[in-house]
PDB file of C-alpha atoms in Angstrom:
ATOM      1  CA  LEU D 443      47.205  20.677  37.623  1.00  0.00           C
ATOM      2  CA  SER D 444      48.656  19.417  40.882  1.00  0.00           C
ATOM      3  CA  SER D 445      50.515  22.727  41.321  1.00  0.00           C
ATOM      4  CA  ALA D 446      47.234  24.612  40.801  1.00  0.00           C
ATOM      5  CA  ALA D 447      45.552  22.475  43.464  1.00  0.00           C
ATOM      6  CA  ASP D 448      48.508  22.976  45.832  1.00  0.00           C
ATOM      7  CA  LYS D 449      48.295  26.763  45.386  1.00  0.00           C
ATOM      8  CA  GLN D 450      44.565  26.695  46.116  1.00  0.00           C
ATOM      9  CA  LYS D 451      45.039  24.613  49.255  1.00  0.00           C
ATOM     10  CA  ALA D 452      47.812  26.921  50.489  1.00  0.00           C
ATOM     11  CA  ALA D 453      45.543  29.919  49.938  1.00  0.00           C
ATOM     12  CA  GLY D 454      42.684  28.168  51.744  1.00  0.00           C
ATOM     13  CA  THR D 455      40.430  28.278  48.697  1.00  0.00           C
ATOM     14  CA  SER D 456      38.346  25.645  46.958  1.00  0.00           C
ATOM     15  CA  SER D 457      40.035  22.800  45.143  1.00  0.00           C
ATOM     16  CA  ARG D 458      37.753  23.296  42.138  1.00  0.00           C
ATOM     17  CA  ILE D 459      39.817  23.334  38.975  1.00  0.00           C
ATOM     18  CA  GLN D 460      38.545  24.199  35.517  1.00  0.00           C
ATOM     19  CA  VAL D 461      40.379  22.853  32.483  1.00  0.00           C
ATOM     20  CA  SER D 462      39.902  23.190  28.758  1.00  0.00           C
ATOM     21  CA  LEU D 463      38.790  20.316  26.563  1.00  0.00           C
ATOM     22  CA  SER D 464      42.253  20.118  24.984  1.00  0.00           C
ATOM     23  CA  GLU D 465      43.944  19.669  28.391  1.00  0.00           C
ATOM     24  CA  PHE D 466      41.262  17.162  29.251  1.00  0.00           C
ATOM     25  CA  LEU D 467      41.876  15.055  26.145  1.00  0.00           C
ATOM     26  CA  LEU D 468      45.673  15.162  26.366  1.00  0.00           C
ATOM     27  CA  GLY D 469      45.671  12.867  29.378  1.00  0.00           C
ATOM     28  CA  GLU D 470      47.355  15.348  31.727  1.00  0.00           C
ATOM     29  CA  ILE D 471      44.907  14.741  34.571  1.00  0.00           C
ATOM     30  CA  PRO D 472      45.508  11.684  36.812  1.00  0.00           C
ATOM     31  CA  ASP D 473      43.169   8.676  36.671  1.00  0.00           C
ATOM     32  CA  ASP D 474      40.376   8.452  39.262  1.00  0.00           C
ATOM     33  CA  SER D 475      41.016  12.003  40.540  1.00  0.00           C
ATOM     34  CA  VAL D 476      37.924  14.029  39.613  1.00  0.00           C
ATOM     35  CA  ASP D 477      34.630  14.289  41.504  1.00  0.00           C
ATOM     36  CA  VAL D 478      32.387  15.876  38.853  1.00  0.00           C
ATOM     37  CA  ILE D 479      32.651  16.703  35.172  1.00  0.00           C
ATOM     38  CA  GLY D 480      30.127  19.126  33.767  1.00  0.00           C
ATOM     39  CA  ALA D 481      29.524  19.704  30.078  1.00  0.00           C
ATOM     40  CA  CYS D 482      27.059  22.473  29.251  1.00  0.00           C
ATOM     41  CA  ALA D 483      25.744  23.078  25.734  1.00  0.00           C
ATOM     42  CA  CYS D 484      28.642  21.322  24.016  1.00  0.00           C
ATOM     43  CA  PHE D 485      27.773  17.634  23.544  1.00  0.00           C
ATOM     44  CA  GLN D 486      25.953  18.372  20.283  1.00  0.00           C
ATOM     45  CA  TYR D 487      29.206  19.670  18.756  1.00  0.00           C
ATOM     46  CA  TRP D 488      31.557  16.829  19.727  1.00  0.00           C
ATOM     47  CA  ARG D 489      32.639  14.949  16.614  1.00  0.00           C
ATOM     48  CA  PHE D 490      33.969  12.056  18.711  1.00  0.00           C
ATOM     49  CA  PRO D 491      31.806  11.949  21.864  1.00  0.00           C
ATOM     50  CA  GLU D 492      33.016   8.432  22.691  1.00  0.00           C
ATOM     51  CA  ARG D 493      36.534   9.840  23.191  1.00  0.00           C
ATOM     52  CA  VAL D 494      35.277  12.472  25.654  1.00  0.00           C
ATOM     53  CA  VAL D 495      33.141   9.861  27.419  1.00  0.00           C
ATOM     54  CA  GLY D 496      36.125   7.501  27.671  1.00  0.00           C
ATOM     55  CA  GLU D 497      38.394  10.203  29.105  1.00  0.00           C
ATOM     56  CA  SER D 498      35.673  11.250  31.553  1.00  0.00           C
ATOM     57  CA  LEU D 499      35.348   7.676  32.710  1.00  0.00           C
ATOM     58  CA  ARG D 500      39.124   7.445  33.221  1.00  0.00           C
ATOM     59  CA  LEU D 501      39.256  10.674  35.231  1.00  0.00           C
ATOM     60  CA  LEU D 502      36.267  10.267  37.554  1.00  0.00           C
ATOM     61  CA  LYS D 503      36.561   8.657  40.958  1.00  0.00           C
ATOM     62  CA  PRO D 504      35.045   5.145  41.021  1.00  0.00           C
ATOM     63  CA  ASN D 505      31.524   4.838  42.492  1.00  0.00           C
ATOM     64  CA  THR D 506      31.290   8.542  43.410  1.00  0.00           C
ATOM     65  CA  GLY D 507      32.366  10.442  40.278  1.00  0.00           C
ATOM     66  CA  GLN D 508      29.564  11.963  38.227  1.00  0.00           C
ATOM     67  CA  MET D 509      29.266  13.400  34.750  1.00  0.00           C
ATOM     68  CA  VAL D 510      26.524  15.949  34.085  1.00  0.00           C
ATOM     69  CA  ILE D 511      25.732  16.822  30.481  1.00  0.00           C
ATOM     70  CA  SER D 512      23.232  19.637  29.999  1.00  0.00           C
ATOM     71  CA  PHE D 513      21.739  21.122  26.862  1.00  0.00           C
ATOM     72  CA  SER D 514      18.681  22.877  25.456  1.00  0.00           C
ATOM     73  CA  ASP D 515      16.833  22.976  22.142  1.00  0.00           C
ATOM     74  CA  ARG D 516      19.130  25.581  20.631  1.00  0.00           C
ATOM     75  CA  MET D 517      22.208  24.832  18.577  1.00  0.00           C
ATOM     76  CA  PHE D 518      24.318  26.148  15.743  1.00  0.00           C
ATOM     77  CA  GLU D 519      22.910  24.052  12.896  1.00  0.00           C
ATOM     78  CA  SER D 520      26.101  24.341  10.852  1.00  0.00           C
ATOM     79  CA  LYS D 521      28.224  22.950  13.708  1.00  0.00           C
ATOM     80  CA  ALA D 522      26.005  20.321  15.357  1.00  0.00           C
ATOM     81  CA  VAL D 523      26.462  16.654  14.472  1.00  0.00           C
ATOM     82  CA  GLY D 524      23.821  14.937  12.330  1.00  0.00           C
ATOM     83  CA  ALA D 525      22.566  12.678  15.114  1.00  0.00           C
ATOM     84  CA  TRP D 526      21.755  15.800  17.109  1.00  0.00           C
ATOM     85  CA  LYS D 527      20.036  17.765  14.354  1.00  0.00           C
ATOM     86  CA  SER D 528      17.753  14.909  13.327  1.00  0.00           C
ATOM     87  CA  ASN D 529      16.425  14.173  16.833  1.00  0.00           C
ATOM     88  CA  ASN D 530      13.931  15.853  19.143  1.00  0.00           C
ATOM     89  CA  CYS D 531      14.660  16.615  22.796  1.00  0.00           C
ATOM     90  CA  SER D 532      13.567  13.210  24.147  1.00  0.00           C
ATOM     91  CA  GLU D 533      15.611  11.418  21.488  1.00  0.00           C
ATOM     92  CA  ARG D 534      18.635  13.551  22.381  1.00  0.00           C
ATOM     93  CA  ILE D 535      18.314  12.452  26.012  1.00  0.00           C
ATOM     94  CA  GLN D 536      18.298   8.825  24.824  1.00  0.00           C
ATOM     95  CA  TYR D 537      21.297   9.482  22.543  1.00  0.00           C
ATOM     96  CA  VAL D 538      23.360  11.057  25.352  1.00  0.00           C
ATOM     97  CA  SER D 539      22.338   8.312  27.805  1.00  0.00           C
ATOM     98  CA  ARG D 540      23.222   5.582  25.303  1.00  0.00           C
ATOM     99  CA  MET D 541      26.571   7.223  24.532  1.00  0.00           C
ATOM    100  CA  LEU D 542      27.408   7.379  28.243  1.00  0.00           C
ATOM    101  CA  GLU D 543      26.367   3.820  29.042  1.00  0.00           C
ATOM    102  CA  GLN D 544      27.666   2.140  25.887  1.00  0.00           C
ATOM    103  CA  GLY D 545      30.372   4.548  24.729  1.00  0.00           C
ATOM    104  CA  ALA D 546      33.153   3.287  26.965  1.00  0.00           C
ATOM    105  CA  THR D 547      34.123   0.698  29.545  1.00  0.00           C
ATOM    106  CA  LEU D 548      37.500   0.717  31.251  1.00  0.00           C
ATOM    107  CA  ASP D 549      39.783  -2.300  31.494  1.00  0.00           C
ATOM    108  CA  ASP D 550      39.344  -2.196  35.276  1.00  0.00           C
ATOM    109  CA  GLY D 551      35.625  -2.874  34.816  1.00  0.00           C
ATOM    110  CA  CYS D 552      34.278   0.624  35.412  1.00  0.00           C
ATOM    111  CA  LYS D 553      31.482   2.114  33.326  1.00  0.00           C
ATOM    112  CA  PHE D 554      28.842   4.840  33.418  1.00  0.00           C
ATOM    113  CA  VAL D 555      25.312   4.270  34.668  1.00  0.00           C
ATOM    114  CA  VAL D 556      22.757   6.997  33.987  1.00  0.00           C
ATOM    115  CA  GLU D 557      21.157   7.913  37.296  1.00  0.00           C
ATOM    116  CA  GLU D 558      18.838  10.708  36.253  1.00  0.00           C
ATOM    117  CA  THR D 559      17.525  12.599  33.275  1.00  0.00           C
ATOM    118  CA  ILE D 560      16.027  16.037  33.704  1.00  0.00           C
ATOM    119  CA  MET D 561      13.798  17.948  31.324  1.00  0.00           C
ATOM    120  CA  GLU D 562      12.433  21.090  32.883  1.00  0.00           C
ATOM    121  CA  GLY D 563       9.929  23.304  31.140  1.00  0.00           C
ATOM    122  CA  ALA D 564      10.973  26.262  33.272  1.00  0.00           C
ATOM    123  CA  THR D 565      13.235  28.438  31.221  1.00  0.00           C
ATOM    124  CA  MET D 566      15.283  31.514  31.888  1.00  0.00           C
ATOM    125  CA  ALA D 567      12.683  33.457  29.897  1.00  0.00           C
ATOM    126  CA  ALA D 568       9.894  32.158  32.163  1.00  0.00           C
ATOM    127  CA  LEU D 569      11.888  32.936  35.300  1.00  0.00           C
ATOM    128  CA  THR D 570      12.497  36.525  34.202  1.00  0.00           C
ATOM    129  CA  MET D 571       8.955  37.129  32.894  1.00  0.00           C
ATOM    130  CA  PRO D 572       7.853  39.399  35.803  1.00  0.00           C
ATOM    131  CA  PHE D 573      10.877  41.657  35.223  1.00  0.00           C
ATOM    132  CA  THR D 574      10.418  41.617  31.451  1.00  0.00           C
ATOM    133  CA  LYS D 575       6.768  42.675  31.773  1.00  0.00           C
ATOM    134  CA  ALA D 576       7.630  45.341  34.357  1.00  0.00           C
ATOM    135  CA  LEU D 577      10.060  46.863  31.862  1.00  0.00           C
ATOM    136  CA  GLY D 578       7.351  46.854  29.191  1.00  0.00           C
ATOM    137  CA  LYS D 579       9.272  44.392  27.034  1.00  0.00           C
ATOM    138  CA  ARG D 580       7.807  41.621  24.925  1.00  0.00           C
ATOM    139  CA  MET D 581       8.401  38.112  26.242  1.00  0.00           C
ATOM    140  CA  MET D 582      10.577  35.922  24.035  1.00  0.00           C
ATOM    141  CA  GLY D 583      10.271  32.144  23.975  1.00  0.00           C
ATOM    142  CA  GLY D 584      12.727  30.045  25.928  1.00  0.00           C
ATOM    143  CA  ASP D 585      14.380  26.662  25.834  1.00  0.00           C
ATOM    144  CA  PRO D 586      13.818  23.758  28.195  1.00  0.00           C
ATOM    145  CA  PHE D 587      16.682  22.834  30.490  1.00  0.00           C
ATOM    146  CA  VAL D 588      17.776  19.258  29.803  1.00  0.00           C
ATOM    147  CA  ALA D 589      20.434  17.229  31.627  1.00  0.00           C
ATOM    148  CA  VAL D 590      21.706  13.669  31.850  1.00  0.00           C
ATOM    149  CA  VAL D 591      23.475  12.682  35.084  1.00  0.00           C
ATOM    150  CA  ALA D 592      25.668   9.565  35.104  1.00  0.00           C
ATOM    151  CA  ARG D 593      27.849   7.958  37.776  1.00  0.00           C
ATOM    152  CA  LYS D 594      31.032   5.956  37.256  1.00  0.00           C
ATOM    153  CA  ILE D 595      30.590   2.531  38.845  1.00  0.00           C
ATOM    154  CA  SER D 596      32.688  -0.579  39.242  1.00  0.00           C
ATOM    155  CA  ILE D 597      31.166  -3.679  37.661  1.00  0.00           C
TER     156      ILE D 597
END
């Protein structure tokens, strides 16, 4: 990863690096080195979310590092964990928030604090409605956008 960042700096490009979950969980990224971790539409499939939360906590910079977990109402029923399938959207927000705040604490005294939860009724379907109608297409229902934003803090 450091060689990828060095190449980006030499080229004058962003230092944004995207890694797979397997690289993430193998501990190849240095402690306290990441500004933001985003997880979109995947939390409901993690069999061991506490492991991902713990690794995220290890990787994020203290007091400034944030984790953003976003999701909607849709899921693959056959792949989602039971705690996800049995809850409604508000309960899922509570589940994700609880997992972040109680799922891990580092030996150095750092933990996650949920700063914000977002549940927007505006959907991609609603945003594209004028175009859909102009094309003479029938409007399909959409999902709410939901996100939990947490910050790594020193306690």
